[in-house]
Every structure is written in structure tokens, then in C-alpha cells.
Short mmCIF file of C-alpha atoms and ligand atoms in Angstrom, two decimals:
data_model
loop_
_atom_site.label_atom_id
_atom_site.label_comp_id
_atom_site.label_asym_id
_atom_site.label_seq_id
_atom_site.Cartn_x
_atom_site.Cartn_y
_atom_site.Cartn_z
CA MET A 1 115.33 53.57 92.70
CA ASP A 2 117.80 55.89 94.44
CA ARG A 3 115.51 58.63 95.81
CA SER A 4 118.40 61.03 96.38
CA VAL A 5 118.84 61.36 92.60
CA LYS A 6 116.27 63.60 91.03
CA GLN A 7 114.11 62.04 88.36
CA LYS A 8 113.63 63.77 85.06
CA LEU A 9 110.18 64.96 84.02
CA VAL A 10 109.68 66.32 80.51
CA VAL A 11 106.45 68.20 79.77
CA VAL A 12 105.37 68.58 76.14
CA GLY A 13 103.02 71.55 75.93
CA ASN A 14 103.40 74.78 77.87
CA GLY A 15 99.64 75.38 78.04
CA MET A 16 96.94 75.31 80.66
CA ALA A 17 96.81 71.57 81.41
CA GLY A 18 100.54 70.90 81.40
CA MET A 19 101.48 73.81 83.61
CA ARG A 20 98.59 73.27 86.01
CA THR A 21 99.86 69.71 86.49
CA VAL A 22 103.37 71.05 87.12
CA GLU A 23 101.99 73.51 89.71
CA GLU A 24 100.12 70.71 91.50
CA LEU A 25 103.22 68.52 91.38
CA LEU A 26 105.44 71.24 92.83
CA ALA A 27 102.96 71.61 95.70
CA LEU A 28 102.91 67.85 96.41
CA ALA A 29 106.53 66.90 95.79
CA PRO A 30 108.81 69.92 95.47
CA GLY A 31 112.27 68.94 94.31
CA MET A 32 111.32 65.44 93.23
CA TYR A 33 111.95 66.10 89.55
CA ASP A 34 114.23 68.02 87.26
CA ILE A 35 111.56 69.53 85.03
CA THR A 36 111.93 70.52 81.38
CA VAL A 37 108.99 72.11 79.54
CA PHE A 38 108.74 72.34 75.75
CA GLY A 39 106.23 74.73 74.23
CA ALA A 40 105.37 75.16 70.58
CA GLU A 41 104.30 78.76 71.22
CA PRO A 42 107.19 81.23 71.55
CA ARG A 43 105.98 82.60 74.91
CA VAL A 44 105.28 81.79 78.53
CA ASN A 45 102.11 80.10 79.74
CA TYR A 46 99.00 82.28 79.66
CA ASN A 47 95.32 81.97 80.42
CA ARG A 48 93.96 80.89 77.05
CA ILE A 49 90.38 81.47 78.18
CA MET A 50 91.12 85.18 78.42
CA LEU A 51 92.07 85.50 74.74
CA SER A 52 88.43 86.49 74.19
CA PRO A 53 88.67 89.63 76.38
CA VAL A 54 92.08 90.37 74.78
CA LEU A 55 90.44 90.26 71.33
CA ALA A 56 87.57 92.43 72.55
CA GLY A 57 90.04 95.01 73.93
CA GLU A 58 89.05 94.43 77.57
CA LYS A 59 92.43 92.98 78.61
CA ALA A 60 96.04 93.13 77.44
CA PHE A 61 98.23 90.06 76.94
CA GLU A 62 100.33 90.98 80.01
CA ASP A 63 97.16 90.72 82.14
CA ILE A 64 96.62 87.08 81.22
CA VAL A 65 100.14 85.68 81.73
CA LEU A 66 100.01 82.84 84.27
CA HIS A 67 103.71 82.09 84.69
CA THR A 68 106.45 84.60 83.98
CA ARG A 69 109.94 83.61 82.84
CA ALA A 70 111.12 84.49 86.35
CA TRP A 71 108.69 81.93 87.80
CA TYR A 72 110.11 79.13 85.64
CA ALA A 73 113.63 80.15 86.70
CA GLU A 74 112.69 80.29 90.40
CA GLN A 75 111.23 76.78 90.18
CA GLY A 76 114.34 75.53 88.39
CA ILE A 77 112.26 74.60 85.33
CA ALA A 78 114.03 74.63 81.97
CA LEU A 79 111.60 76.22 79.50
CA HIS A 80 112.10 75.79 75.76
CA ALA A 81 109.39 78.01 74.31
CA GLY A 82 108.99 78.11 70.53
CA ASP A 83 110.62 74.69 70.20
CA PRO A 84 107.99 71.98 69.63
CA VAL A 85 108.82 68.36 70.35
CA VAL A 86 108.85 66.43 67.08
CA ALA A 87 109.67 62.89 68.19
CA ILE A 88 109.54 60.61 71.23
CA ASP A 89 111.94 57.69 71.44
CA ARG A 90 110.25 55.44 73.99
CA GLN A 91 113.04 52.85 74.02
CA ARG A 92 115.75 55.38 74.85
CA ARG A 93 113.30 57.55 76.82
CA ARG A 94 114.24 60.75 75.03
CA VAL A 95 112.34 63.48 73.23
CA ARG A 96 113.68 65.46 70.29
CA ALA A 97 112.56 69.01 69.55
CA ALA A 98 112.42 70.88 66.22
CA SER A 99 115.70 72.63 67.09
CA GLY A 100 117.42 69.24 67.39
CA ARG A 101 117.63 69.50 71.19
CA GLU A 102 117.26 66.08 72.87
CA VAL A 103 116.23 65.61 76.47
CA ALA A 104 115.99 62.35 78.43
CA TYR A 105 113.04 61.56 80.69
CA ASP A 106 112.05 59.21 83.47
CA ARG A 107 108.45 60.42 83.18
CA LEU A 108 106.93 62.22 80.21
CA LEU A 109 103.79 64.36 80.36
CA LEU A 110 101.94 65.04 77.11
CA ALA A 111 99.79 68.18 77.23
CA THR A 112 99.65 69.15 73.60
CA GLY A 113 96.05 70.48 73.59
CA SER A 114 94.05 70.81 70.38
CA GLN A 115 94.00 72.81 67.21
CA PRO A 116 91.07 74.46 65.47
CA PHE A 117 89.24 72.30 62.96
CA ILE A 118 89.57 74.03 59.61
CA VAL A 119 86.49 73.05 57.59
CA PRO A 120 87.99 71.34 54.53
CA VAL A 121 86.25 73.36 51.81
CA PRO A 122 87.96 74.83 48.73
CA GLY A 123 89.86 77.99 49.68
CA SER A 124 90.20 77.12 53.36
CA GLN A 125 94.00 77.52 53.15
CA LEU A 126 93.84 81.08 51.79
CA PRO A 127 95.52 83.86 53.78
CA GLY A 128 92.87 85.57 55.88
CA VAL A 129 91.39 82.28 57.15
CA VAL A 130 92.24 81.86 60.81
CA GLY A 131 91.35 79.67 63.80
CA PHE A 132 90.92 81.05 67.34
CA ARG A 133 93.31 79.21 69.59
CA ASP A 134 96.38 81.23 70.48
CA LEU A 135 97.82 84.71 70.67
CA ASP A 136 99.02 84.56 67.05
CA ASP A 137 95.41 84.03 65.94
CA VAL A 138 94.31 87.01 68.01
CA GLU A 139 97.05 89.15 66.49
CA THR A 140 96.00 88.10 62.97
CA MET A 141 92.42 89.06 63.78
CA LEU A 142 93.46 92.40 65.27
CA ARG A 143 95.50 93.23 62.15
CA ALA A 144 92.46 92.48 59.99
CA ALA A 145 90.24 94.54 62.29
CA ARG A 146 92.54 97.56 61.99
CA ALA A 147 91.91 97.50 58.24
CA GLY A 148 88.14 97.32 58.88
CA GLY A 149 85.81 95.44 56.57
CA HIS A 150 83.73 92.34 57.02
CA ALA A 151 84.49 89.22 59.06
CA VAL A 152 82.66 85.92 58.73
CA VAL A 153 82.82 83.62 61.75
CA ILE A 154 82.04 80.00 60.94
CA GLY A 155 80.52 78.39 64.04
CA GLY A 156 77.97 79.74 66.49
CA GLY A 157 79.30 77.96 69.56
CA LEU A 158 80.95 79.63 72.58
CA LEU A 159 84.24 80.25 70.79
CA GLY A 160 82.62 81.57 67.60
CA LEU A 161 80.37 84.00 69.45
CA GLU A 162 83.27 85.28 71.56
CA ALA A 163 85.34 85.82 68.40
CA ALA A 164 82.42 87.57 66.71
CA ASN A 165 81.82 89.83 69.68
CA GLY A 166 85.52 90.74 69.86
CA LEU A 167 85.72 91.61 66.16
CA LEU A 168 82.51 93.63 66.36
CA ARG A 169 83.92 95.61 69.27
CA ARG A 170 87.07 96.19 67.21
CA GLY A 171 84.96 97.85 64.52
CA MET A 172 84.39 95.10 61.95
CA GLN A 173 81.06 94.14 60.45
CA VAL A 174 80.55 90.54 61.53
CA THR A 175 78.39 87.69 60.29
CA VAL A 176 78.16 84.45 62.28
CA VAL A 177 77.35 81.42 60.18
CA HIS A 178 76.05 78.39 62.03
CA LEU A 179 75.22 74.93 60.72
CA THR A 180 72.19 74.18 62.90
CA GLY A 181 69.02 76.19 63.50
CA SER A 182 70.02 77.57 66.91
CA LEU A 183 73.10 79.21 68.42
CA LEU A 184 75.00 77.43 71.19
CA ASN A 185 72.95 74.33 70.50
CA GLN A 186 75.21 72.26 72.78
CA GLN A 187 74.59 74.53 75.77
CA LEU A 188 71.18 76.16 75.30
CA ASP A 189 67.68 75.04 74.52
CA GLY A 190 65.68 76.67 71.71
CA ASP A 191 64.07 79.38 73.88
CA ALA A 192 67.29 80.60 75.47
CA SER A 193 68.99 80.46 72.11
CA LEU A 194 66.36 82.76 70.58
CA LEU A 195 66.87 85.30 73.38
CA LEU A 196 70.61 85.17 72.81
CA LYS A 197 70.21 85.63 69.05
CA ALA A 198 68.01 88.69 69.55
CA ALA A 199 70.48 90.23 72.02
CA LEU A 200 73.45 89.67 69.70
CA GLU A 201 71.57 91.08 66.70
CA CYS A 202 70.70 94.13 68.76
CA ARG A 203 74.42 94.72 69.18
CA GLY A 204 74.92 94.63 65.43
CA LEU A 205 75.97 91.02 64.74
CA ARG A 206 74.46 89.37 61.68
CA ILE A 207 73.50 85.77 62.30
CA GLN A 208 72.90 83.23 59.58
CA LEU A 209 71.52 79.93 60.91
CA SER A 210 71.11 76.56 59.17
CA SER A 211 73.86 77.56 56.80
CA GLN A 212 76.60 75.33 55.46
CA THR A 213 79.84 76.77 54.14
CA ALA A 214 80.66 75.39 50.68
CA ALA A 215 83.79 77.38 49.73
CA ILE A 216 86.02 80.24 50.76
CA LEU A 217 86.38 82.59 47.80
CA GLY A 218 89.42 84.60 46.75
CA GLU A 219 92.53 84.51 44.56
CA GLU A 220 95.46 85.75 46.66
CA ARG A 221 93.55 85.99 49.92
CA VAL A 222 90.04 85.70 51.33
CA GLU A 223 87.41 87.72 49.50
CA GLY A 224 84.19 85.97 50.43
CA VAL A 225 82.32 82.85 51.47
CA ARG A 226 79.93 80.74 49.40
CA PHE A 227 77.23 78.69 51.08
CA ALA A 228 75.72 75.35 50.12
CA ASP A 229 72.47 77.06 48.99
CA GLY A 230 74.49 79.11 46.47
CA GLY A 231 74.36 82.37 48.47
CA GLU A 232 77.57 84.37 48.91
CA CYS A 233 78.84 86.99 51.26
CA ALA A 234 81.93 89.23 51.10
CA ALA A 235 84.67 88.66 53.69
CA ASP A 236 88.05 90.19 54.51
CA LEU A 237 88.57 87.70 57.34
CA VAL A 238 87.16 84.24 57.99
CA VAL A 239 87.38 82.79 61.50
CA MET A 240 86.91 79.04 61.75
CA ALA A 241 85.32 78.20 65.09
CA ALA A 242 83.73 74.92 64.13
CA GLY A 243 85.34 72.66 66.70
CA VAL A 244 88.81 71.41 67.55
CA ARG A 245 90.93 68.33 66.92
CA PRO A 246 93.23 67.00 69.65
CA ASN A 247 96.96 67.21 68.84
CA VAL A 248 97.82 63.53 68.76
CA ALA A 249 100.30 63.12 65.90
CA LEU A 250 103.32 63.01 68.22
CA ALA A 251 101.75 60.35 70.46
CA LYS A 252 100.59 58.33 67.47
CA GLU A 253 104.03 58.31 65.88
CA ALA A 254 105.50 57.16 69.18
CA GLY A 255 103.17 54.14 69.05
CA LEU A 256 100.92 55.15 71.96
CA HIS A 257 97.32 54.01 71.88
CA VAL A 258 95.33 56.83 70.27
CA GLU A 259 91.71 56.89 69.22
CA ARG A 260 90.08 60.34 68.87
CA ALA A 261 92.71 61.47 71.38
CA ILE A 262 95.42 59.86 73.53
CA VAL A 263 93.74 57.14 75.56
CA VAL A 264 94.43 57.38 79.31
CA ASP A 265 93.23 55.46 82.35
CA ASP A 266 91.82 56.91 85.60
CA THR A 267 95.33 57.96 86.67
CA LEU A 268 95.93 59.82 83.37
CA GLN A 269 98.52 57.24 82.39
CA THR A 270 98.79 56.29 78.72
CA TYR A 271 99.46 52.74 77.53
CA ASP A 272 103.15 53.40 78.29
CA PRO A 273 103.50 53.57 82.09
CA ARG A 274 106.27 56.18 81.82
CA ILE A 275 104.02 58.53 79.88
CA TYR A 276 101.05 60.53 81.20
CA ALA A 277 98.75 62.86 79.31
CA VAL A 278 96.36 65.63 80.42
CA GLY A 279 94.03 68.20 78.88
CA GLU A 280 92.40 68.45 75.49
CA CYS A 281 94.77 65.89 73.96
CA VAL A 282 93.36 63.05 76.09
CA GLN A 283 90.49 60.62 75.78
CA HIS A 284 89.23 59.22 79.06
CA ARG A 285 86.49 56.59 79.03
CA LYS A 286 85.49 57.53 75.47
CA ASN A 287 85.22 61.28 76.19
CA THR A 288 87.41 64.21 75.15
CA PHE A 289 87.47 67.59 76.91
CA GLY A 290 87.18 71.25 75.92
CA LEU A 291 86.77 73.14 79.19
CA VAL A 292 89.21 73.84 81.98
CA ALA A 293 87.18 72.50 84.93
CA PRO A 294 87.69 68.81 84.04
CA ILE A 295 91.28 69.60 83.07
CA TRP A 296 91.99 71.00 86.56
CA ASP A 297 90.69 67.73 88.03
CA GLN A 298 92.92 65.75 85.66
CA ALA A 299 95.91 67.87 86.69
CA ARG A 300 95.35 67.11 90.40
CA VAL A 301 95.10 63.38 89.77
CA CYS A 302 98.02 63.22 87.38
CA ALA A 303 100.25 65.23 89.72
CA ALA A 304 99.45 62.87 92.60
CA HIS A 305 100.57 59.92 90.50
CA LEU A 306 103.69 61.68 89.23
CA ALA A 307 104.47 62.48 92.87
CA GLY A 308 104.32 58.76 93.64
CA LEU A 309 101.35 59.18 95.99
CA GLY A 310 98.83 57.35 93.84
CA HIS A 311 95.89 58.31 96.05
CA ARG A 312 93.67 59.95 93.46
CA ARG A 313 91.57 58.77 90.55
CA TYR A 314 89.99 60.90 87.85
CA VAL A 315 86.20 60.84 87.78
CA GLN A 316 84.32 62.83 85.14
CA GLN A 317 81.86 65.38 86.53
CA ALA A 318 79.09 67.50 85.05
CA THR A 319 80.40 70.81 83.69
CA ALA A 320 79.04 74.33 83.56
CA THR A 321 79.65 76.99 80.91
CA LYS A 322 79.22 80.72 80.49
CA LEU A 323 79.56 82.98 77.47
CA LYS A 324 82.23 85.65 77.93
CA VAL A 325 80.42 88.46 76.16
CA THR A 326 80.11 91.46 78.45
CA GLY A 327 76.47 92.32 79.04
CA ILE A 328 75.05 88.96 78.03
CA ASP A 329 74.38 86.59 80.89
CA LEU A 330 73.86 82.96 80.23
CA TYR A 331 74.74 79.85 82.16
CA SER A 332 74.36 76.23 81.21
CA ALA A 333 75.20 73.22 83.35
CA GLY A 334 74.83 69.46 83.27
CA ASP A 335 72.56 67.57 80.89
CA ILE A 336 70.25 70.10 79.27
CA VAL A 337 68.65 67.63 76.89
CA GLY A 338 67.12 65.24 79.41
CA GLY A 339 65.91 61.76 78.62
CA ALA A 340 63.05 59.35 79.22
CA GLY A 341 61.44 60.18 82.56
CA SER A 342 63.00 63.62 82.92
CA GLU A 343 60.86 66.74 83.50
CA ASP A 344 61.35 70.46 82.93
CA LEU A 345 60.64 73.39 85.23
CA VAL A 346 60.50 76.63 83.25
CA LEU A 347 60.30 80.30 84.21
CA ARG A 348 59.90 82.75 81.33
CA ASP A 349 59.72 86.52 81.82
CA ARG A 350 59.89 88.09 78.36
CA ARG A 351 59.72 91.69 79.50
CA SER A 352 62.77 91.45 81.74
CA GLY A 353 64.51 89.03 79.36
CA VAL A 354 64.82 86.24 81.93
CA TYR A 355 64.52 82.56 81.09
CA LYS A 356 65.29 79.63 83.39
CA ARG A 357 64.88 75.97 82.69
CA LEU A 358 65.79 73.20 85.08
CA VAL A 359 65.87 69.57 83.99
CA LEU A 360 64.86 67.13 86.74
CA ALA A 361 65.09 63.36 86.99
CA ASP A 362 64.27 61.27 90.08
CA ASN A 363 63.81 64.41 92.22
CA ARG A 364 67.28 65.65 91.32
CA VAL A 365 68.44 68.51 89.14
CA THR A 366 70.39 67.11 86.21
CA GLY A 367 70.66 70.23 84.04
CA ALA A 368 70.12 74.00 84.11
CA VAL A 369 69.81 76.66 81.41
CA LEU A 370 69.70 80.25 82.63
CA TYR A 371 69.47 83.39 80.53
CA GLY A 372 69.27 86.98 81.72
CA ASP A 373 69.57 86.20 85.44
CA VAL A 374 72.37 83.76 86.11
CA SER A 375 73.03 84.55 89.75
CA ASP A 376 71.72 81.17 90.92
CA GLY A 377 73.75 79.22 88.36
CA PRO A 378 76.49 78.05 90.74
CA TRP A 379 73.86 76.91 93.26
CA TYR A 380 72.02 74.81 90.67
CA PHE A 381 75.39 73.45 89.56
CA GLU A 382 76.16 72.43 93.13
CA LEU A 383 72.78 70.66 93.36
CA ILE A 384 73.64 68.80 90.16
CA GLN A 385 77.07 67.77 91.45
CA ARG A 386 75.77 66.73 94.88
CA ARG A 387 72.83 64.88 93.30
CA ALA A 388 70.74 66.57 96.00
CA ASP A 389 67.13 65.47 96.54
CA ILE A 390 65.04 68.58 95.87
CA SER A 391 61.56 67.19 96.66
CA ALA A 392 61.25 69.35 99.82
CA PHE A 393 61.57 72.60 97.84
CA ARG A 394 60.73 71.64 94.27
CA ASP A 395 57.92 74.24 94.08
CA ARG A 396 60.39 77.04 94.89
CA LEU A 397 63.39 75.70 93.04
CA LEU A 398 63.16 78.21 90.19
CA PHE A 399 63.25 81.11 92.65
CA GLY A 400 66.69 80.37 94.02
CA PRO A 401 68.42 79.27 97.20
CA ALA A 402 67.03 81.87 99.64
CA LEU A 403 63.44 80.63 99.31
CA CYS A 404 64.45 76.98 99.08
CA GLU A 405 66.69 76.97 102.09
CA ALA A 406 63.86 78.56 104.10
CA ALA A 407 61.80 75.49 103.15
C1 FAD B 1 89.55 81.77 72.93
C2 FAD B 1 89.28 80.65 73.89
C3 FAD B 1 88.38 80.85 74.94
C4 FAD B 1 88.12 79.81 75.83
N1 FAD B 1 87.24 80.03 76.86
C5 FAD B 1 87.02 79.06 77.75
C6 FAD B 1 86.15 79.28 78.86
O1 FAD B 1 85.54 80.33 79.00
N2 FAD B 1 86.00 78.28 79.77
C7 FAD B 1 86.66 77.09 79.65
O2 FAD B 1 86.52 76.23 80.52
N3 FAD B 1 87.49 76.84 78.60
C8 FAD B 1 87.68 77.79 77.64
N4 FAD B 1 88.51 77.56 76.60
C9 FAD B 1 89.14 76.23 76.47
C10 FAD B 1 90.42 76.14 77.29
O3 FAD B 1 91.26 77.22 77.01
C11 FAD B 1 91.11 74.82 76.97
O4 FAD B 1 90.24 73.77 77.36
C12 FAD B 1 92.46 74.66 77.67
O5 FAD B 1 93.34 75.67 77.28
C13 FAD B 1 93.06 73.30 77.31
O6 FAD B 1 94.32 73.18 77.90
P1 FAD B 1 95.45 72.28 77.21
O7 FAD B 1 96.68 72.48 78.00
O8 FAD B 1 94.93 70.92 76.96
O9 FAD B 1 95.65 72.95 75.78
P2 FAD B 1 96.37 74.34 75.47
O10 FAD B 1 96.04 75.33 76.53
O11 FAD B 1 96.02 74.65 74.06
O12 FAD B 1 97.92 74.01 75.59
C14 FAD B 1 98.57 73.12 74.71
C15 FAD B 1 99.90 73.71 74.37
O13 FAD B 1 100.72 72.69 73.81
C16 FAD B 1 101.45 73.24 72.72
N5 FAD B 1 101.90 72.14 71.87
C17 FAD B 1 101.20 71.41 70.98
N6 FAD B 1 102.01 70.47 70.40
C18 FAD B 1 103.23 70.64 70.95
C19 FAD B 1 104.50 69.99 70.75
N7 FAD B 1 104.64 68.97 69.90
N8 FAD B 1 105.56 70.42 71.47
C20 FAD B 1 105.44 71.44 72.36
N9 FAD B 1 104.26 72.09 72.57
C21 FAD B 1 103.18 71.69 71.88
C22 FAD B 1 100.45 74.18 72.08
O14 FAD B 1 101.09 75.12 71.26
C23 FAD B 1 99.82 74.83 73.31
O15 FAD B 1 100.55 75.94 73.73
C24 FAD B 1 88.78 78.57 75.67
C25 FAD B 1 89.67 78.37 74.61
C26 FAD B 1 89.92 79.39 73.72
C27 FAD B 1 90.88 79.16 72.58
#
């Protein structure tokens, strides 16, 4: 290949994974590619995580923009925002966008993310039913909040609780409906979940656990929700926060190997060596992803391979999560369920509202659930990642690094 001629890289998806990969690539191999980015959303790349504070009124959209139009221009990147790619021709190595624009590629990067899973019950397509994924969703919710009334959020996971908190702060009455018997059941154990429920109810949220949505009611638009037990509740807005589905239709139609998401190897390459994929649209060693930490790792690895360096390999790591609701501190990292042979260390201080549980296996911390006092969270997370032997300070482990390091 003539190295003096720039290769063409086309990125499908102007979101967090795609643009992080481009940033890493520009750092490793500036000028190696002519880069074209297609985005379905009609705007520049922004920090999707911060949509929750935007909904809650703690930040404005301008505060969460990651790359301005000027940045794309300075980097020589052609940005086609609001023009989704609708077809990939792998033989001719070209993509076609909704506008009809066609662009050729030497390397293609798919970073199409996910979309909210809309629970397929009668009425789920009515106006007033919304997911929580992009700025348009936030604007729909804000319009509803200006009119006041009652919102029902389906899903008591991180996203659902952040949506509920935002709508509450915008003046709506909010009910969270959750399928299982405890909130954040993927991140918290039963005790921490009860503390969280009490704190959220104190703020005015209504929480309905073990509740299955049977139908969304309404003629022209949403008027209520019916549950499997026959109960009903009025609603002017329904937010579906019951999981996501990777955007894989484009890859599937192009004949790439897709299971739950686009299957990639340890270099983030798909089954077509010209095509890479990163972010929530990928499946790596059977897993899919919904947090940015693993996606940043994927971006580093993928960029190294696009840069022709080939010196990195993606390895999945434990992840940590927080709830972005101001005033509620919780932290969850690693495997909080435990298995045969694992043990728990628990500290419970009801009066000060502090709960800590560490899961141990073979003298190592494998998981941590913290509520109320999360200051040691990153330290426990580091112990998990380093697989550190904690036998020398096991008796002090719950009291944090200062006492342990003294030991
Ligand atoms: C409200 C909210 C709060 C969150 N909070 C956290 C948090 O606290 N911590 C955390 O780790 N993670 C959080 N996440 C998850 C995190 O934002 C995602 O994991 C991350 O954005 C995934 O990046 P991605 O690039 O794969 O997908 P996205 O950021 O969704 O980007 C994909 C982009 O591709 C576009 N696209 C799709 N199809 C096409 C096409 N055919 N052509 C062109 N463009 C296309 C989409 O419109 C989208 O803009 C949150 C997510 C949301 C919605």
C-alpha cells in the first residue's frame, strides 16, 4: 500500500464510542486517514451520560458537548450529522446514507450504539411514550414536565431512577414501576436497595415493585398504565427504561456476523477485516456493554489497530457504577452476587444511613456495594482490579485504606 496516500476511514455513529476511537486514533496516527463521520442525530457529539443532569436542570446541553463543529473542522473530519447510514456495500467498500450520499472506505468503524427497549405491550406506540437515550428524548420529557401531571417510569435500574429523579425535580409527580422486588437489582443487594428506596420515597417518588406493565392506556395519547394484576395508574408521560437493544440492523443487512450484537474479536474487528465495531453495538466474548469504562478500553484497542500498530488487545474488566442523583451516594463494583466459597463482610449503621458490603473470594475482594458513604469505592475497585491479597488487613478492610495501609 502506498503510505503517502491517505486511507479513508468512515465512522458510522457520532456518539461516545465512535468519537472516542477517533480521538485515540488522531493521537496515535494523526493524518493517516481521511475521516468521515455519519451521525443519525442532528448534532455534534455530546456526553450522553450527562443527559441525566440536563433533565434534572443541573446542566445545559452546551455544557455537555464533547466536540464542537469547529473541532471537527480543525481535525479535517467531514461530519454528516442528521444523516444516518442506511446501507453498506462491502464489495464496493462504500456506505450510503439516508440523504443518498455515498462515501468510499478503506476501513469502516461501526459505532451505532443501542436504542431503548420499548416493552411490547398494547399502547406502547402512543404519543407520550418515550425512551431515555438522546437529547430528543430529554426535550420530549421536558415538554411534558412543563405541562405538569404524572409520569410513570418503567424500570427501576440506573437509567430509570435518573429519569424519575429528573422529572420529579422538574415538578412532575413520578411513579417508578419495577419488575423485580428490589430497585437496582443488578447493582445492589437487598439491604442497600431498601435504603435507596426509602431515600427516594422521602424525596417524593412513588415506587411500585414486583409490578409488570400489561398495557399503556389512551386513545390519542398516553392516559395511563395498566398492570398485570389489573391495577391502573394515570399517566401523562411514560418513560421506558427497561433495557436497551444494540443497533445491529445495518451490520446484519451487510452480512456481518451478528448475534445479540455485532460479534468482534479481541482487536474489535468484525468478521470482515475492513470493518471494526466499538461500543454498545458490539458483542465481545458473549458479552454486550452498557457503561463507558469498557467502551473507553475498546476505543484504545481499536484505535491502535486502525493505526496499524496492532499492539493492544481488549480484555474485559470488572466495572463500577454510581447513581447520578444528587444527594444519594451509592457505589457498586465487580461481582456483587458472589458464588460458592465466597464470603461477605458487612458494616451496617442505620442511624447514619451507611451500609457497606464487600464480597471476598480466596482472600481477594471480588465485589463491593456501598451506600451512604462511598468515599472508599474507588479504592475497593482498585483492589478488585488488581486482585490484591487482603489477608494482612482483612479485619480492617471495611474501614477504608487509611487503617489498612497502616497494617
Ligand atoms: C441518560 C443516560 C445516562 C447514562 N449514564 C451513564 C453513566 O453514568 N455511566 C456510564 O458508564 N454510562 C452511562 N450511560 C451509558 C453510556 O452513555 C453509553 O454506554 C455510551 O453512550 C455508549 O456509547 P456508544 O457510542 O456505543 O453509543 P451512543 O453514545 O448511543 O452513540 C451511538 C450513536 O450512533 C448513532 N447511530 C445509530 N445508528 C446510526 C446509523 N445507521 N448511522 C449514523 N449514526 C447512527 C446514534 O444516533 C448515536 O448518536 C448512560 C446512558 C444514558 C442514555
